[in-house]
PDB file of C-alpha atoms and ligand atoms in Angstrom:
ATOM      1  CA  UNK A   1      74.270 107.484 -42.350  1.00  0.00           C
ATOM      2  CA  UNK A   2      72.528 109.957 -39.871  1.00  0.00           C
ATOM      3  CA  UNK A   3      73.264 110.955 -36.268  1.00  0.00           C
ATOM      4  CA  UNK A   4      70.497 111.589 -33.810  1.00  0.00           C
ATOM      5  CA  UNK A   5      70.911 115.698 -32.087  1.00  0.00           C
ATOM      6  CA  UNK A   6      71.572 113.486 -28.790  1.00  0.00           C
ATOM      7  CA  UNK A   7      74.408 111.544 -30.360  1.00  0.00           C
ATOM      8  CA  UNK A   8      75.968 114.553 -31.983  1.00  0.00           C
ATOM      9  CA  UNK A   9      75.838 116.071 -28.491  1.00  0.00           C
ATOM     10  CA  UNK A  10      77.550 113.032 -27.072  1.00  0.00           C
ATOM     11  CA  UNK A  11      80.460 112.587 -29.302  1.00  0.00           C
ATOM     12  CA  UNK A  12      81.111 116.543 -29.200  1.00  0.00           C
ATOM     13  CA  UNK A  13      81.025 116.480 -25.542  1.00  0.00           C
ATOM     14  CA  UNK A  14      83.072 113.411 -25.422  1.00  0.00           C
ATOM     15  CA  UNK A  15      85.960 114.477 -27.732  1.00  0.00           C
ATOM     16  CA  UNK A  16      86.223 117.776 -25.577  1.00  0.00           C
ATOM     17  CA  UNK A  17      86.715 115.180 -22.613  1.00  0.00           C
ATOM     18  CA  UNK A  18      89.093 112.998 -24.774  1.00  0.00           C
ATOM     19  CA  UNK A  19      91.584 116.353 -25.667  1.00  0.00           C
ATOM     20  CA  UNK A  20      92.162 116.581 -21.696  1.00  0.00           C
ATOM     21  CA  UNK A  21      94.218 113.243 -21.802  1.00  0.00           C
ATOM     22  CA  UNK A  22      96.335 114.644 -24.769  1.00  0.00           C
ATOM     23  CA  UNK A  23      99.695 113.596 -24.241  1.00  0.00           C
ATOM     24  CA  UNK A  24     101.639 115.932 -26.669  1.00  0.00           C
ATOM     25  CA  UNK A  25     104.807 117.984 -24.399  1.00  0.00           C
ATOM     26  CA  UNK A  26     106.537 118.178 -28.037  1.00  0.00           C
ATOM     27  CA  UNK A  27     103.766 119.886 -30.204  1.00  0.00           C
ATOM     28  CA  UNK A  28     101.732 121.495 -27.133  1.00  0.00           C
ATOM     29  CA  UNK A  29      98.932 120.601 -29.663  1.00  0.00           C
ATOM     30  CA  UNK A  30      96.336 118.903 -28.123  1.00  0.00           C
ATOM     31  CA  UNK A  31      93.801 116.563 -29.825  1.00  0.00           C
ATOM     32  CA  UNK A  32      90.617 114.562 -28.849  1.00  0.00           C
ATOM     33  CA  UNK A  33      88.593 112.343 -31.133  1.00  0.00           C
ATOM     34  CA  UNK A  34      85.359 110.677 -30.248  1.00  0.00           C
ATOM     35  CA  UNK A  35      83.627 107.850 -32.109  1.00  0.00           C
ATOM     36  CA  UNK A  36      80.185 106.237 -31.556  1.00  0.00           C
ATOM     37  CA  UNK A  37      80.016 102.538 -32.072  1.00  0.00           C
ATOM     38  CA  UNK A  38      76.731 101.345 -34.099  1.00  0.00           C
ATOM     39  CA  UNK A  39      75.445 100.242 -30.742  1.00  0.00           C
ATOM     40  CA  UNK A  40      75.664 103.433 -29.270  1.00  0.00           C
ATOM     41  CA  UNK A  41      79.010 103.044 -27.148  1.00  0.00           C
ATOM     42  CA  UNK A  42      81.088 106.063 -27.034  1.00  0.00           C
ATOM     43  CA  UNK A  43      85.296 105.405 -27.614  1.00  0.00           C
ATOM     44  CA  UNK A  44      87.447 108.260 -27.087  1.00  0.00           C
ATOM     45  CA  UNK A  45      91.072 108.878 -27.909  1.00  0.00           C
ATOM     46  CA  UNK A  46      93.745 111.455 -27.591  1.00  0.00           C
ATOM     47  CA  UNK A  47      96.970 111.963 -29.282  1.00  0.00           C
ATOM     48  CA  UNK A  48     100.001 110.370 -27.651  1.00  0.00           C
ATOM     49  CA  UNK A  49     103.277 111.900 -28.556  1.00  0.00           C
ATOM     50  CA  UNK A  50     106.719 110.345 -28.585  1.00  0.00           C
ATOM     51  CA  UNK A  51     110.408 111.746 -28.031  1.00  0.00           C
ATOM     52  CA  UNK A  52     111.108 109.606 -31.109  1.00  0.00           C
ATOM     53  CA  UNK A  53     108.833 112.130 -32.648  1.00  0.00           C
ATOM     54  CA  UNK A  54     107.925 109.948 -35.515  1.00  0.00           C
ATOM     55  CA  UNK A  55     106.690 107.538 -32.716  1.00  0.00           C
ATOM     56  CA  UNK A  56     103.246 109.927 -32.479  1.00  0.00           C
ATOM     57  CA  UNK A  57      99.910 108.310 -32.503  1.00  0.00           C
ATOM     58  CA  UNK A  58      97.162 111.075 -33.648  1.00  0.00           C
ATOM     59  CA  UNK A  59      93.860 110.995 -31.232  1.00  0.00           C
ATOM     60  CA  UNK A  60      91.834 109.685 -34.522  1.00  0.00           C
ATOM     61  CA  UNK A  61      93.889 106.346 -34.431  1.00  0.00           C
ATOM     62  CA  UNK A  62      93.982 106.009 -30.393  1.00  0.00           C
ATOM     63  CA  UNK A  63      90.398 105.951 -30.624  1.00  0.00           C
ATOM     64  CA  UNK A  64      89.920 103.673 -33.471  1.00  0.00           C
ATOM     65  CA  UNK A  65      92.625 101.474 -32.393  1.00  0.00           C
ATOM     66  CA  UNK A  66      91.291 101.306 -28.700  1.00  0.00           C
ATOM     67  CA  UNK A  67      87.726 100.120 -30.461  1.00  0.00           C
ATOM     68  CA  UNK A  68      88.728  97.465 -32.748  1.00  0.00           C
ATOM     69  CA  UNK A  69      91.397  95.879 -30.424  1.00  0.00           C
ATOM     70  CA  UNK A  70      88.381  95.297 -27.773  1.00  0.00           C
ATOM     71  CA  UNK A  71      86.082  93.992 -30.530  1.00  0.00           C
ATOM     72  CA  UNK A  72      84.195  96.827 -31.679  1.00  0.00           C
ATOM     73  CA  UNK A  73      84.336  97.447 -35.296  1.00  0.00           C
ATOM     74  CA  UNK A  74      81.127  99.095 -36.672  1.00  0.00           C
ATOM     75  CA  UNK A  75      81.135 102.692 -36.113  1.00  0.00           C
ATOM     76  CA  UNK A  76      78.536 105.378 -36.710  1.00  0.00           C
ATOM     77  CA  UNK A  77      80.190 109.008 -36.495  1.00  0.00           C
ATOM     78  CA  UNK A  78      83.588 110.993 -35.447  1.00  0.00           C
ATOM     79  CA  UNK A  79      84.289 113.846 -33.885  1.00  0.00           C
ATOM     80  CA  UNK A  80      87.310 115.712 -33.313  1.00  0.00           C
ATOM     81  CA  UNK A  81      88.417 118.897 -31.657  1.00  0.00           C
ATOM     82  CA  UNK A  82      91.907 120.640 -30.610  1.00  0.00           C
ATOM     83  CA  UNK A  83      92.882 123.977 -28.796  1.00  0.00           C
ATOM     84  CA  UNK A  84      92.479 125.699 -32.194  1.00  0.00           C
ATOM     85  CA  UNK A  85      89.692 128.178 -32.946  1.00  0.00           C
ATOM     86  CA  UNK A  86      89.140 126.539 -36.366  1.00  0.00           C
ATOM     87  CA  UNK A  87      87.927 122.927 -37.091  1.00  0.00           C
ATOM     88  CA  UNK A  88      90.883 120.746 -37.749  1.00  0.00           C
ATOM     89  CA  UNK A  89      90.604 117.971 -40.134  1.00  0.00           C
ATOM     90  CA  UNK A  90      92.296 114.640 -39.563  1.00  0.00           C
ATOM     91  CA  UNK A  91      95.634 113.855 -41.371  1.00  0.00           C
ATOM     92  CA  UNK A  92      96.259 111.517 -44.120  1.00  0.00           C
ATOM     93  CA  UNK A  93      97.083 108.808 -42.599  1.00  0.00           C
ATOM     94  CA  UNK A  94      94.000 109.153 -40.411  1.00  0.00           C
ATOM     95  CA  UNK A  95      91.935 109.167 -43.140  1.00  0.00           C
ATOM     96  CA  UNK A  96      93.144 106.033 -44.439  1.00  0.00           C
ATOM     97  CA  UNK A  97      92.906 104.594 -40.931  1.00  0.00           C
ATOM     98  CA  UNK A  98      89.499 106.016 -40.491  1.00  0.00           C
ATOM     99  CA  UNK A  99      88.660 104.257 -44.309  1.00  0.00           C
ATOM    100  CA  UNK A 100      89.546 100.963 -43.016  1.00  0.00           C
ATOM    101  CA  UNK A 101      86.761 100.636 -40.679  1.00  0.00           C
ATOM    102  CA  UNK A 102      84.110 103.088 -41.331  1.00  0.00           C
ATOM    103  CA  UNK A 103      81.818 103.545 -44.027  1.00  0.00           C
ATOM    104  CA  UNK A 104      82.084 105.963 -46.956  1.00  0.00           C
ATOM    105  CA  UNK A 105      78.837 107.850 -45.713  1.00  0.00           C
ATOM    106  CA  UNK A 106      79.656 107.932 -41.818  1.00  0.00           C
ATOM    107  CA  UNK A 107      79.497 111.732 -40.353  1.00  0.00           C
ATOM    108  CA  UNK A 108      82.495 113.201 -39.719  1.00  0.00           C
ATOM    109  CA  UNK A 109      82.403 116.182 -37.207  1.00  0.00           C
ATOM    110  CA  UNK A 110      85.123 118.799 -37.022  1.00  0.00           C
ATOM    111  CA  UNK A 111      84.389 120.677 -33.915  1.00  0.00           C
ATOM    112  CA  UNK A 112      86.468 124.268 -33.194  1.00  0.00           C
ATOM    113  CA  UNK A 113      87.916 124.821 -30.025  1.00  0.00           C
ATOM    114  CA  UNK A 114      85.332 127.679 -29.150  1.00  0.00           C
ATOM    115  CA  UNK A 115      82.353 125.673 -30.147  1.00  0.00           C
ATOM    116  CA  UNK A 116      79.465 125.406 -27.241  1.00  0.00           C
ATOM    117  CA  UNK A 117      76.328 123.712 -27.774  1.00  0.00           C
ATOM    118  CA  UNK A 118      74.665 126.925 -26.806  1.00  0.00           C
ATOM    119  CA  UNK A 119      74.753 127.792 -30.357  1.00  0.00           C
ATOM    120  CA  UNK A 120      75.239 124.367 -32.325  1.00  0.00           C
ATOM    121  CA  UNK A 121      75.100 126.042 -35.465  1.00  0.00           C
ATOM    122  CA  UNK A 122      77.843 128.619 -34.563  1.00  0.00           C
ATOM    123  CA  UNK A 123      77.755 132.061 -33.747  1.00  0.00           C
ATOM    124  CA  UNK A 124      75.755 135.034 -35.408  1.00  0.00           C
ATOM    125  CA  UNK A 125      79.529 135.990 -36.252  1.00  0.00           C
ATOM    126  CA  UNK A 126      80.556 132.837 -37.825  1.00  0.00           C
ATOM    127  CA  UNK A 127      82.627 131.634 -34.983  1.00  0.00           C
ATOM    128  CA  UNK A 128      81.964 128.111 -33.307  1.00  0.00           C
ATOM    129  CA  UNK A 129      80.939 126.488 -36.175  1.00  0.00           C
ATOM    130  CA  UNK A 130      81.274 122.867 -36.858  1.00  0.00           C
ATOM    131  CA  UNK A 131      82.201 121.080 -39.985  1.00  0.00           C
ATOM    132  CA  UNK A 132      80.140 118.085 -40.915  1.00  0.00           C
ATOM    133  CA  UNK A 133      81.584 115.955 -43.809  1.00  0.00           C
ATOM    134  CA  UNK A 134      81.992 112.237 -44.304  1.00  0.00           C
ATOM    135  CA  UNK A 135      84.693 109.386 -44.788  1.00  0.00           C
ATOM    136  CA  UNK A 136      84.194 109.845 -48.506  1.00  0.00           C
ATOM    137  CA  UNK A 137      84.184 113.857 -48.298  1.00  0.00           C
ATOM    138  CA  UNK A 138      87.690 113.410 -46.488  1.00  0.00           C
ATOM    139  CA  UNK A 139      89.316 110.857 -48.419  1.00  0.00           C
ATOM    140  CA  UNK A 140      87.331 110.679 -52.034  1.00  0.00           C
ATOM    141  CA  UNK A 141      88.168 107.944 -54.746  1.00  0.00           C
ATOM    142  CA  UNK A 142      89.733 106.066 -51.647  1.00  0.00           C
ATOM    143  CA  UNK A 143      91.475 102.472 -51.348  1.00  0.00           C
ATOM    144  CA  UNK A 144      90.212 100.708 -49.426  1.00  0.00           C
ATOM    145  CA  UNK A 145      89.527  97.099 -48.003  1.00  0.00           C
ATOM    146  CA  UNK A 146      87.146  95.828 -50.906  1.00  0.00           C
ATOM    147  CA  UNK A 147      89.881  96.647 -53.347  1.00  0.00           C
ATOM    148  CA  UNK A 148      91.669  93.741 -52.557  1.00  0.00           C
ATOM    149  CA  UNK A 149      89.153  91.097 -52.986  1.00  0.00           C
ATOM    150  CA  UNK A 150      90.657  89.922 -56.215  1.00  0.00           C
ATOM    151  CA  UNK A 151      88.555  87.931 -58.774  1.00  0.00           C
ATOM    152  CA  UNK A 152      88.907  83.998 -58.478  1.00  0.00           C
ATOM    153  CA  UNK A 153      91.937  82.601 -60.135  1.00  0.00           C
ATOM    154  CA  UNK A 154      93.203  86.244 -60.659  1.00  0.00           C
ATOM    155  CA  UNK A 155      96.401  85.307 -58.186  1.00  0.00           C
TER     156      UNK A 155
HETATM  157  O1  DUR B 201      94.671 114.834 -37.673  1.00  0.00           O
HETATM  158  C1  DUR B 201      95.488 114.951 -36.499  1.00  0.00           C
HETATM  159  C2  DUR B 201      96.507 115.721 -36.869  1.00  0.00           C
HETATM  160  C3  DUR B 201      97.587 115.558 -35.568  1.00  0.00           C
HETATM  161  N1  DUR B 201      97.270 115.353 -34.532  1.00  0.00           N
HETATM  162  C4  DUR B 201      98.391 115.070 -33.433  1.00  0.00           C
HETATM  163  C5  DUR B 201      99.618 114.747 -33.725  1.00  0.00           C
HETATM  164  C6  DUR B 201     100.510 115.650 -33.274  1.00  0.00           C
HETATM  165  O2  DUR B 201     100.552 114.969 -31.540  1.00  0.00           O
HETATM  166  C7  DUR B 201     100.221 116.763 -33.145  1.00  0.00           C
HETATM  167  C8  DUR B 201     100.706 117.957 -33.948  1.00  0.00           C
HETATM  168  O3  DUR B 201     101.031 116.913 -35.050  1.00  0.00           O
HETATM  169  O4  DUR B 201      98.880 116.608 -33.115  1.00  0.00           O
HETATM  170  C9  DUR B 201      96.176 114.473 -34.148  1.00  0.00           C
HETATM  171  O5  DUR B 201      96.009 113.717 -33.202  1.00  0.00           O
HETATM  172  N2  DUR B 201      95.300 114.502 -35.459  1.00  0.00           N
HETATM  173 ZN1   ZN B 202      96.318 111.733 -37.715  1.00  0.00          ZN
END
């Protein structure tokens, strides 16, 4: 799958906007995620923590649950950012959650906090550089919905 430079810029900006709404009084670790649907709609998500820590929902899953529960189930790309000057990668639970809904070759952009669209490929010193990967790249040899399709009569 490919991403136009325009949509790439849109999801990166949207991930930074999504980060503004992070509710993270316990970790103070803000995360913003932005999906673009197959029809070009942007869906944002932020991490939402809970006093019962295990109830926390990551930014990536917030975005996916928002989209899917509103009827959007086809996606073209995901961008994730934090306040850290290194590209941060989705946790294991989110990888499996992404795998449920997104094509294996869908682009995923891990955007460092110091990214600027003035230098879309990073600065000369290597800072601000996005890591671009895919669903398959983050979760190789994955288990997915298709694996539950048992052959006729196998039950
Ligand atoms: O992929 C990740 C990893 C962590 N977090 C959130 C969960 C928690 O609020 C905070 C620290 O783990 O970051 C995300 O939103 N996405
Ligand atoms: Zn996660």
